[in-house]
PDB file of C-alpha atoms and ligand atoms in Angstrom:
ATOM      1  CA  MET A   1     -27.384  14.764 -49.770  1.00 61.00           C
ATOM      2  CA  LEU A   2     -24.803  14.438 -52.495  1.00 64.00           C
ATOM      3  CA  LEU A   3     -24.712  18.186 -52.937  1.00 72.00           C
ATOM      4  CA  ARG A   4     -24.359  18.763 -49.214  1.00 83.00           C
ATOM      5  CA  TRP A   5     -21.293  16.452 -48.745  1.00 87.00           C
ATOM      6  CA  GLY A   6     -19.902  16.511 -52.263  1.00 88.00           C
ATOM      7  CA  ILE A   7     -17.967  19.723 -51.976  1.00 90.00           C
ATOM      8  CA  PRO A   8     -16.351  19.133 -48.542  1.00 91.00           C
ATOM      9  CA  ILE A   9     -15.323  15.616 -49.605  1.00 93.00           C
ATOM     10  CA  ALA A  10     -13.839  16.943 -52.834  1.00 93.00           C
ATOM     11  CA  ILE A  11     -11.865  19.554 -50.855  1.00 94.00           C
ATOM     12  CA  LEU A  12     -10.702  16.887 -48.413  1.00 95.00           C
ATOM     13  CA  LEU A  13      -9.544  14.539 -51.212  1.00 95.00           C
ATOM     14  CA  ALA A  14      -7.778  17.381 -52.996  1.00 95.00           C
ATOM     15  CA  THR A  15      -5.954  18.269 -49.786  1.00 95.00           C
ATOM     16  CA  ILE A  16      -4.888  14.665 -49.195  1.00 96.00           C
ATOM     17  CA  ALA A  17      -3.751  14.341 -52.816  1.00 96.00           C
ATOM     18  CA  ALA A  18      -1.568  17.432 -52.366  1.00 95.00           C
ATOM     19  CA  LEU A  19       0.165  16.055 -49.232  1.00 95.00           C
ATOM     20  CA  PRO A  20       2.838  13.944 -51.019  1.00 93.00           C
ATOM     21  CA  PHE A  21       3.809  16.963 -53.117  1.00 95.00           C
ATOM     22  CA  ALA A  22       3.975  19.144 -50.026  1.00 94.00           C
ATOM     23  CA  TYR A  23       6.181  16.505 -48.363  1.00 90.00           C
ATOM     24  CA  ILE A  24       8.497  16.310 -51.384  1.00 91.00           C
ATOM     25  CA  ALA A  25       8.699  20.100 -51.611  1.00 94.00           C
ATOM     26  CA  LYS A  26       9.599  20.322 -47.913  1.00 91.00           C
ATOM     27  CA  ALA A  27      12.190  17.508 -48.227  1.00 87.00           C
ATOM     28  CA  ARG A  28      13.876  19.332 -51.070  1.00 91.00           C
ATOM     29  CA  VAL A  29      14.484  22.532 -49.141  1.00 92.00           C
ATOM     30  CA  SER A  30      15.135  21.205 -45.620  1.00 91.00           C
ATOM     31  CA  THR A  31      17.632  18.851 -43.994  1.00 89.00           C
ATOM     32  CA  SER A  32      17.009  16.127 -41.445  1.00 87.00           C
ATOM     33  CA  THR A  33      19.151  13.890 -39.281  1.00 89.00           C
ATOM     34  CA  LYS A  34      16.608  11.074 -39.591  1.00 85.00           C
ATOM     35  CA  PRO A  35      16.798   8.556 -42.431  1.00 79.00           C
ATOM     36  CA  ARG A  36      14.515   9.360 -45.328  1.00 76.00           C
ATOM     37  CA  LEU A  37      11.252   7.494 -45.867  1.00 77.00           C
ATOM     38  CA  HIS A  38      12.221   4.017 -46.856  1.00 81.00           C
ATOM     39  CA  GLY A  39       9.227   2.288 -48.411  1.00 83.00           C
ATOM     40  CA  TRP A  40      10.769  -0.939 -49.638  1.00 85.00           C
ATOM     41  CA  GLN A  41      13.237  -2.323 -47.084  1.00 82.00           C
ATOM     42  CA  ASP A  42      15.137  -4.911 -49.164  1.00 84.00           C
ATOM     43  CA  MET A  43      18.007  -5.877 -46.824  1.00 84.00           C
ATOM     44  CA  ASP A  44      19.134  -2.297 -46.203  1.00 82.00           C
ATOM     45  CA  ILE A  45      18.071  -2.318 -42.590  1.00 80.00           C
ATOM     46  CA  GLN A  46      19.010  -5.385 -40.578  1.00 83.00           C
ATOM     47  CA  PRO A  47      20.645  -6.229 -37.242  1.00 80.00           C
ATOM     48  CA  MET A  48      24.408  -5.622 -37.342  1.00 81.00           C
ATOM     49  CA  HIS A  49      27.197  -6.757 -35.039  1.00 84.00           C
ATOM     50  CA  ASN A  50      30.786  -5.827 -34.484  1.00 84.00           C
ATOM     51  CA  LYS A  51      33.129  -8.494 -35.838  1.00 84.00           C
ATOM     52  CA  GLN A  52      34.887  -8.771 -32.488  1.00 88.00           C
ATOM     53  CA  GLY A  53      31.625  -8.494 -30.569  1.00 90.00           C
ATOM     54  CA  GLU A  54      29.631 -10.897 -28.442  1.00 91.00           C
ATOM     55  CA  THR A  55      26.584 -12.937 -29.287  1.00 89.00           C
ATOM     56  CA  GLU A  56      24.216 -15.054 -27.256  1.00 90.00           C
ATOM     57  CA  LEU A  57      23.897 -17.447 -30.178  1.00 89.00           C
ATOM     58  CA  PHE A  58      26.978 -19.515 -29.350  1.00 92.00           C
ATOM     59  CA  ARG A  59      28.038 -20.895 -25.996  1.00 93.00           C
ATOM     60  CA  ASP A  60      31.512 -19.287 -26.102  1.00 92.00           C
ATOM     61  CA  LYS A  61      29.799 -15.980 -27.035  1.00 92.00           C
ATOM     62  CA  ARG A  62      32.318 -15.318 -29.785  1.00 91.00           C
ATOM     63  CA  LEU A  63      30.670 -13.702 -32.787  1.00 90.00           C
ATOM     64  CA  MET A  64      33.585 -14.379 -35.144  1.00 90.00           C
ATOM     65  CA  ARG A  65      33.647 -18.147 -35.561  1.00 89.00           C
ATOM     66  CA  PRO A  66      36.925 -20.074 -35.678  1.00 88.00           C
ATOM     67  CA  PRO A  67      37.340 -22.326 -38.739  1.00 86.00           C
ATOM     68  CA  VAL A  68      35.841 -25.798 -38.353  1.00 88.00           C
ATOM     69  CA  ALA A  69      38.463 -28.375 -37.330  1.00 88.00           C
ATOM     70  CA  GLY A  70      40.129 -29.875 -40.391  1.00 85.00           C
ATOM     71  CA  THR A  71      39.394 -26.861 -42.637  1.00 82.00           C
ATOM     72  CA  VAL A  72      41.682 -26.829 -45.678  1.00 76.00           C
ATOM     73  CA  ALA A  73      42.722 -23.432 -47.081  1.00 72.00           C
ATOM     74  CA  ARG A  74      41.797 -22.855 -50.715  1.00 71.00           C
ATOM     75  CA  GLY A  75      43.435 -20.508 -53.203  1.00 63.00           C
ATOM     76  CA  GLU A  76      46.809 -19.902 -51.620  1.00 60.00           C
ATOM     77  CA  ASP A  77      48.253 -23.324 -50.865  1.00 61.00           C
ATOM     78  CA  PHE A  78      49.641 -22.722 -47.413  1.00 67.00           C
ATOM     79  CA  LEU A  79      51.247 -26.152 -47.408  1.00 76.00           C
ATOM     80  CA  ASP A  80      53.948 -24.711 -49.717  1.00 87.00           C
ATOM     81  CA  THR A  81      55.429 -22.449 -47.074  1.00 90.00           C
ATOM     82  CA  HIS A  82      58.403 -21.662 -49.304  1.00 94.00           C
ATOM     83  CA  LEU A  83      56.282 -20.110 -52.058  1.00 94.00           C
ATOM     84  CA  TRP A  84      53.707 -18.369 -49.844  1.00 92.00           C
ATOM     85  CA  GLN A  85      55.652 -17.423 -46.719  1.00 92.00           C
ATOM     86  CA  GLY A  86      59.301 -17.494 -47.755  1.00 95.00           C
ATOM     87  CA  ARG A  87      59.960 -20.087 -45.054  1.00 94.00           C
ATOM     88  CA  VAL A  88      61.309 -23.644 -45.203  1.00 93.00           C
ATOM     89  CA  VAL A  89      61.895 -26.310 -42.582  1.00 90.00           C
ATOM     90  CA  GLY A  90      65.531 -26.069 -41.526  1.00 87.00           C
ATOM     91  CA  ARG A  91      67.910 -28.676 -40.178  1.00 87.00           C
ATOM     92  CA  ASN A  92      66.579 -28.064 -36.671  1.00 89.00           C
ATOM     93  CA  GLY A  93      63.120 -29.108 -37.866  1.00 87.00           C
ATOM     94  CA  LYS A  94      61.741 -25.588 -37.472  1.00 90.00           C
ATOM     95  CA  LEU A  95      60.502 -23.126 -40.081  1.00 90.00           C
ATOM     96  CA  GLY A  96      63.059 -20.460 -40.979  1.00 94.00           C
ATOM     97  CA  TRP A  97      63.695 -17.943 -43.794  1.00 96.00           C
ATOM     98  CA  ALA A  98      64.414 -19.592 -47.118  1.00 96.00           C
ATOM     99  CA  ASN A  99      67.591 -18.565 -48.871  1.00 95.00           C
ATOM    100  CA  ALA A 100      66.627 -19.856 -52.299  1.00 96.00           C
ATOM    101  CA  PHE A 101      63.808 -19.166 -54.738  1.00 97.00           C
ATOM    102  CA  PRO A 102      60.843 -21.589 -54.618  1.00 96.00           C
ATOM    103  CA  PRO A 103      61.552 -24.517 -56.971  1.00 94.00           C
ATOM    104  CA  SER A 104      58.274 -23.926 -58.835  1.00 93.00           C
ATOM    105  CA  LEU A 105      59.603 -20.592 -60.204  1.00 96.00           C
ATOM    106  CA  THR A 106      62.130 -20.250 -63.013  1.00 96.00           C
ATOM    107  CA  VAL A 107      64.698 -17.596 -62.211  1.00 96.00           C
ATOM    108  CA  ASP A 108      65.885 -16.285 -65.558  1.00 96.00           C
ATOM    109  CA  ARG A 109      66.202 -13.022 -67.459  1.00 97.00           C
ATOM    110  CA  ASP A 110      62.415 -12.768 -68.020  1.00 97.00           C
ATOM    111  CA  PHE A 111      61.827 -13.255 -64.292  1.00 98.00           C
ATOM    112  CA  LEU A 112      64.267 -10.466 -63.467  1.00 97.00           C
ATOM    113  CA  ASP A 113      62.735  -8.161 -66.089  1.00 97.00           C
ATOM    114  CA  ARG A 114      59.319  -8.827 -64.597  1.00 98.00           C
ATOM    115  CA  GLY A 115      60.732  -8.064 -61.150  1.00 98.00           C
ATOM    116  CA  ARG A 116      62.177  -4.781 -62.376  1.00 98.00           C
ATOM    117  CA  GLU A 117      58.886  -3.765 -63.977  1.00 98.00           C
ATOM    118  CA  ARG A 118      56.892  -4.630 -60.802  1.00 98.00           C
ATOM    119  CA  TYR A 119      59.505  -2.957 -58.599  1.00 98.00           C
ATOM    120  CA  GLU A 120      59.275   0.244 -60.566  1.00 97.00           C
ATOM    121  CA  ILE A 121      55.474   0.194 -60.269  1.00 97.00           C
ATOM    122  CA  TYR A 122      55.158  -0.705 -56.585  1.00 97.00           C
ATOM    123  CA  CYS A 123      58.362   0.240 -54.792  1.00 97.00           C
ATOM    124  CA  SER A 124      60.408   2.834 -56.655  1.00 97.00           C
ATOM    125  CA  MET A 125      58.281   5.819 -55.630  1.00 97.00           C
ATOM    126  CA  CYS A 126      59.499   5.312 -52.056  1.00 97.00           C
ATOM    127  CA  HIS A 127      62.728   3.330 -52.270  1.00 97.00           C
ATOM    128  CA  GLY A 128      64.039   4.958 -55.464  1.00 96.00           C
ATOM    129  CA  TYR A 129      65.087   3.310 -58.723  1.00 96.00           C
ATOM    130  CA  SER A 130      68.365   2.128 -57.235  1.00 93.00           C
ATOM    131  CA  GLY A 131      66.934   1.211 -53.834  1.00 95.00           C
ATOM    132  CA  GLN A 132      68.659   3.900 -51.808  1.00 94.00           C
ATOM    133  CA  GLY A 133      65.435   5.057 -50.158  1.00 94.00           C
ATOM    134  CA  ASP A 134      65.359   8.251 -52.185  1.00 94.00           C
ATOM    135  CA  GLY A 135      62.202   7.762 -54.290  1.00 96.00           C
ATOM    136  CA  ALA A 136      60.116  10.642 -55.641  1.00 96.00           C
ATOM    137  CA  VAL A 137      57.596  10.521 -52.793  1.00 96.00           C
ATOM    138  CA  HIS A 138      60.368  10.690 -50.204  1.00 95.00           C
ATOM    139  CA  GLN A 139      62.061  13.588 -52.005  1.00 95.00           C
ATOM    140  CA  ARG A 140      58.805  15.477 -52.184  1.00 94.00           C
ATOM    141  CA  VAL A 141      58.220  15.053 -48.442  1.00 94.00           C
ATOM    142  CA  MET A 142      61.770  16.254 -47.753  1.00 94.00           C
ATOM    143  CA  LEU A 143      61.137  19.329 -49.916  1.00 92.00           C
ATOM    144  CA  ARG A 144      57.956  20.113 -48.044  1.00 92.00           C
ATOM    145  CA  LYS A 145      59.641  19.625 -44.673  1.00 90.00           C
ATOM    146  CA  ALA A 146      62.466  21.915 -45.788  1.00 90.00           C
ATOM    147  CA  THR A 147      59.937  24.647 -46.527  1.00 89.00           C
ATOM    148  CA  SER A 148      58.305  24.063 -43.105  1.00 86.00           C
ATOM    149  CA  GLN A 149      55.003  22.821 -44.465  1.00 86.00           C
ATOM    150  CA  PRO A 150      53.023  21.160 -41.660  1.00 85.00           C
ATOM    151  CA  GLY A 151      51.796  17.573 -41.546  1.00 84.00           C
ATOM    152  CA  PHE A 152      54.945  15.656 -42.458  1.00 86.00           C
ATOM    153  CA  ASP A 153      56.455  15.085 -39.020  1.00 85.00           C
ATOM    154  CA  ALA A 154      55.347  11.458 -38.930  1.00 86.00           C
ATOM    155  CA  TRP A 155      56.956  10.593 -42.275  1.00 90.00           C
ATOM    156  CA  ALA A 156      59.122   7.497 -41.966  1.00 92.00           C
ATOM    157  CA  ALA A 157      62.008   7.449 -44.432  1.00 93.00           C
ATOM    158  CA  PRO A 158      61.985   4.389 -46.728  1.00 96.00           C
ATOM    159  CA  ALA A 159      64.906   2.089 -45.956  1.00 95.00           C
ATOM    160  CA  SER A 160      67.930   1.787 -48.226  1.00 95.00           C
ATOM    161  CA  TYR A 161      68.632  -1.744 -49.466  1.00 95.00           C
ATOM    162  CA  HIS A 162      72.342  -1.061 -49.333  1.00 93.00           C
ATOM    163  CA  THR A 163      72.825  -1.304 -45.589  1.00 93.00           C
ATOM    164  CA  ASP A 164      74.371  -4.372 -43.996  1.00 93.00           C
ATOM    165  CA  ALA A 165      71.139  -4.968 -42.095  1.00 94.00           C
ATOM    166  CA  VAL A 166      69.098  -5.363 -45.289  1.00 95.00           C
ATOM    167  CA  ARG A 167      71.856  -6.800 -47.473  1.00 94.00           C
ATOM    168  CA  SER A 168      72.358  -9.706 -45.084  1.00 95.00           C
ATOM    169  CA  GLN A 169      68.691 -10.706 -45.133  1.00 97.00           C
ATOM    170  CA  PRO A 170      67.745 -14.103 -46.586  1.00 97.00           C
ATOM    171  CA  LEU A 171      65.503 -14.077 -49.675  1.00 97.00           C
ATOM    172  CA  GLY A 172      62.557 -15.334 -47.641  1.00 97.00           C
ATOM    173  CA  GLN A 173      62.794 -12.397 -45.262  1.00 97.00           C
ATOM    174  CA  LEU A 174      62.720  -9.905 -48.145  1.00 98.00           C
ATOM    175  CA  PHE A 175      59.722 -11.787 -49.526  1.00 98.00           C
ATOM    176  CA  ASN A 176      58.058 -11.496 -46.136  1.00 97.00           C
ATOM    177  CA  THR A 177      58.686  -7.734 -45.951  1.00 97.00           C
ATOM    178  CA  ILE A 178      57.076  -7.277 -49.373  1.00 98.00           C
ATOM    179  CA  SER A 179      54.143  -9.526 -48.408  1.00 96.00           C
ATOM    180  CA  ASN A 180      53.389  -8.339 -44.893  1.00 96.00           C
ATOM    181  CA  GLY A 181      55.281  -5.062 -44.565  1.00 96.00           C
ATOM    182  CA  LYS A 182      57.633  -4.092 -41.797  1.00 95.00           C
ATOM    183  CA  ASN A 183      57.310  -1.438 -39.089  1.00 93.00           C
ATOM    184  CA  ASN A 184      56.146   1.635 -41.019  1.00 92.00           C
ATOM    185  CA  MET A 185      55.891  -0.064 -44.407  1.00 95.00           C
ATOM    186  CA  ALA A 186      52.607  -1.654 -45.452  1.00 95.00           C
ATOM    187  CA  GLY A 187      52.412  -5.150 -46.969  1.00 96.00           C
ATOM    188  CA  TYR A 188      51.713  -5.783 -50.633  1.00 97.00           C
ATOM    189  CA  ARG A 189      50.357  -9.335 -50.612  1.00 93.00           C
ATOM    190  CA  ALA A 190      46.900  -8.109 -51.612  1.00 94.00           C
ATOM    191  CA  GLN A 191      48.139  -6.173 -54.656  1.00 95.00           C
ATOM    192  CA  ILE A 192      51.036  -8.297 -55.905  1.00 97.00           C
ATOM    193  CA  PRO A 193      50.687 -12.051 -56.642  1.00 95.00           C
ATOM    194  CA  ALA A 194      53.231 -14.294 -54.894  1.00 95.00           C
ATOM    195  CA  ALA A 195      55.240 -15.095 -58.054  1.00 96.00           C
ATOM    196  CA  ASP A 196      55.630 -11.372 -58.751  1.00 97.00           C
ATOM    197  CA  ARG A 197      56.697 -10.733 -55.154  1.00 98.00           C
ATOM    198  CA  TRP A 198      59.465 -13.288 -55.677  1.00 98.00           C
ATOM    199  CA  ALA A 199      60.404 -11.577 -58.946  1.00 98.00           C
ATOM    200  CA  ILE A 200      60.715  -8.305 -57.006  1.00 98.00           C
ATOM    201  CA  VAL A 201      62.938 -10.088 -54.465  1.00 98.00           C
ATOM    202  CA  ALA A 202      65.190 -11.133 -57.357  1.00 98.00           C
ATOM    203  CA  TYR A 203      65.362  -7.544 -58.593  1.00 98.00           C
ATOM    204  CA  VAL A 204      66.099  -6.164 -55.106  1.00 97.00           C
ATOM    205  CA  LYS A 205      68.973  -8.667 -54.891  1.00 96.00           C
ATOM    206  CA  ALA A 206      70.168  -7.477 -58.323  1.00 95.00           C
ATOM    207  CA  LEU A 207      70.082  -3.881 -57.081  1.00 95.00           C
ATOM    208  CA  GLN A 208      72.094  -4.863 -54.021  1.00 94.00           C
ATOM    209  CA  HIS A 209      74.681  -6.599 -56.191  1.00 92.00           C
ATOM    210  CA  SER A 210      74.970  -3.512 -58.395  1.00 88.00           C
ATOM    211  CA  LYS A 211      75.937  -1.443 -55.280  1.00 75.00           C
ATOM    212  CA  PRO A 212      75.114   2.114 -56.368  1.00 64.00           C
ATOM    213  CA  ALA A 213      78.283   4.178 -56.457  1.00 62.00           C
ATOM    214  CA  ASP A 214      78.687   7.817 -55.473  1.00 62.00           C
ATOM    215  CA  ALA A 215      80.238  10.432 -57.761  1.00 60.00           C
ATOM    216  CA  ALA A 216      83.736   9.387 -56.687  1.00 58.00           C
ATOM    217  CA  GLY A 217      82.950   5.828 -57.795  1.00 53.00           C
ATOM    218  CA  LYS A 218      82.825   4.527 -54.249  1.00 54.00           C
ATOM    219  CA  GLY A 219      80.167   1.954 -53.448  1.00 49.00           C
ATOM    220  CA  LYS A 220      77.720   2.845 -50.712  1.00 47.00           C
TER     221      LYS A 220
HETATM  222  C1  HEC B 301      54.954   4.171 -49.248  1.00 60.08           C
HETATM  223  C2  HEC B 301      56.377   4.005 -49.265  1.00 60.08           C
HETATM  224  C3  HEC B 301      56.922   2.599 -49.477  1.00 60.08           C
HETATM  225  C4  HEC B 301      56.686   1.749 -50.535  1.00 60.08           C
HETATM  226  C5  HEC B 301      55.794   1.979 -51.728  1.00 60.08           C
HETATM  227  C6  HEC B 301      57.481   0.564 -50.285  1.00 60.08           C
HETATM  228  N1  HEC B 301      58.176   0.695 -49.112  1.00 60.08           N
HETATM  229 FE1  HEC B 301      59.574  -0.587 -48.399  1.00 60.08          FE
HETATM  230  N2  HEC B 301      59.842   0.592 -46.778  1.00 60.08           N
HETATM  231  C7  HEC B 301      59.197   1.796 -46.562  1.00 60.08           C
HETATM  232  C8  HEC B 301      59.573   2.296 -45.265  1.00 60.08           C
HETATM  233  C9  HEC B 301      59.076   3.595 -44.643  1.00 60.08           C
HETATM  234  C10 HEC B 301      60.489   1.369 -44.719  1.00 60.08           C
HETATM  235  C11 HEC B 301      61.152   1.426 -43.360  1.00 60.08           C
HETATM  236  C12 HEC B 301      60.231   0.716 -42.397  1.00 60.08           C
HETATM  237  C13 HEC B 301      60.669   0.911 -40.979  1.00 60.08           C
HETATM  238  O1  HEC B 301      61.659   0.293 -40.589  1.00 60.08           O
HETATM  239  O2  HEC B 301      59.993   1.653 -40.282  1.00 60.08           O
HETATM  240  C14 HEC B 301      60.635   0.320 -45.703  1.00 60.08           C
HETATM  241  C15 HEC B 301      61.467  -0.782 -45.535  1.00 60.08           C
HETATM  242  C16 HEC B 301      61.733  -1.722 -46.518  1.00 60.08           C
HETATM  243  C17 HEC B 301      62.723  -2.767 -46.426  1.00 60.08           C
HETATM  244  C18 HEC B 301      63.681  -2.995 -45.273  1.00 60.08           C
HETATM  245  C19 HEC B 301      63.025  -3.824 -44.211  1.00 60.08           C
HETATM  246  C20 HEC B 301      63.942  -4.073 -43.059  1.00 60.08           C
HETATM  247  O3  HEC B 301      64.148  -5.236 -42.744  1.00 60.08           O
HETATM  248  O4  HEC B 301      64.422  -3.100 -42.465  1.00 60.08           O
HETATM  249  C21 HEC B 301      62.647  -3.485 -47.579  1.00 60.08           C
HETATM  250  C22 HEC B 301      63.501  -4.691 -47.970  1.00 60.08           C
HETATM  251  C23 HEC B 301      61.600  -2.894 -48.394  1.00 60.08           C
HETATM  252  N3  HEC B 301      61.046  -1.837 -47.718  1.00 60.08           N
HETATM  253  C24 HEC B 301      61.224  -3.345 -49.643  1.00 60.08           C
HETATM  254  C25 HEC B 301      60.170  -2.809 -50.376  1.00 60.08           C
HETATM  255  C26 HEC B 301      59.719  -3.347 -51.632  1.00 60.08           C
HETATM  256  C27 HEC B 301      60.377  -4.495 -52.367  1.00 60.08           C
HETATM  257  C28 HEC B 301      58.667  -2.577 -52.030  1.00 60.08           C
HETATM  258  C29 HEC B 301      57.786  -2.774 -53.256  1.00 60.08           C
HETATM  259  C30 HEC B 301      57.009  -3.978 -53.268  1.00 60.08           C
HETATM  260  C31 HEC B 301      58.461  -1.544 -51.027  1.00 60.08           C
HETATM  261  N4  HEC B 301      59.384  -1.732 -50.042  1.00 60.08           N
HETATM  262  C32 HEC B 301      57.505  -0.536 -51.122  1.00 60.08           C
HETATM  263  C33 HEC B 301      58.344   2.444 -47.415  1.00 60.08           C
HETATM  264  C34 HEC B 301      57.847   1.924 -48.593  1.00 60.08           C
END
């Protein structure tokens, strides 16, 4: 009995034992559009929704839940609109651009030096060291456009700070441009802490006061 079935069973077991290796060998030389065998699921595979999508879970069907009434923001203290938004309550009782630095910051030489350092890291590559909108990145794009290299048609020239339109802006508005961007410029609130954004505002004002001159000594 044992002799009769022993050999076929041994062959069968050997074949089964070889299957994983055959599978691995095949997987190594072929491609598949299906996900690979996923023995232990962890939380890799789970139901997903679009943030803006719908759900049956809530009566208003909104998947993204509004904050609970009375929620207080943590981290950035949004009650200090001057420091975080560059806006203060004006005489008309409405919020408008602040034209002073937030009282919690000390505007001195160190502050300005910090602003210069941060400006040169975050802004100078586009706006240039003197704020004329002629930074290295802009010059490089101009060079490439001049030699008809494709892909630069959509390039928006960085603004100069020495135009009346920018020079007349209140400090808070400059702070807002740095924080949230403007038109084609992206915002920097995620990269630059608020105090440093104000320091950059101070340095941009210093640049504007220095009024870069052309070769004939005329201010632009
Ligand atoms: C990647 C390039 C780039 C960088 C980096 C950049 N900007 Fe700009 N900036 C632009 C462009 C482009 C515009 C013009 C936006 C428009 O009007 O379409 C602009 C516009 C501005 C303006 C004028 C806004 C107005 O009211 O017209 C100010 C002020 C300014 N940037 C300040 C800064 C400061 C300060 C930094 C550094 C924190 C900075 N930018 C970093 C590209 C840049």
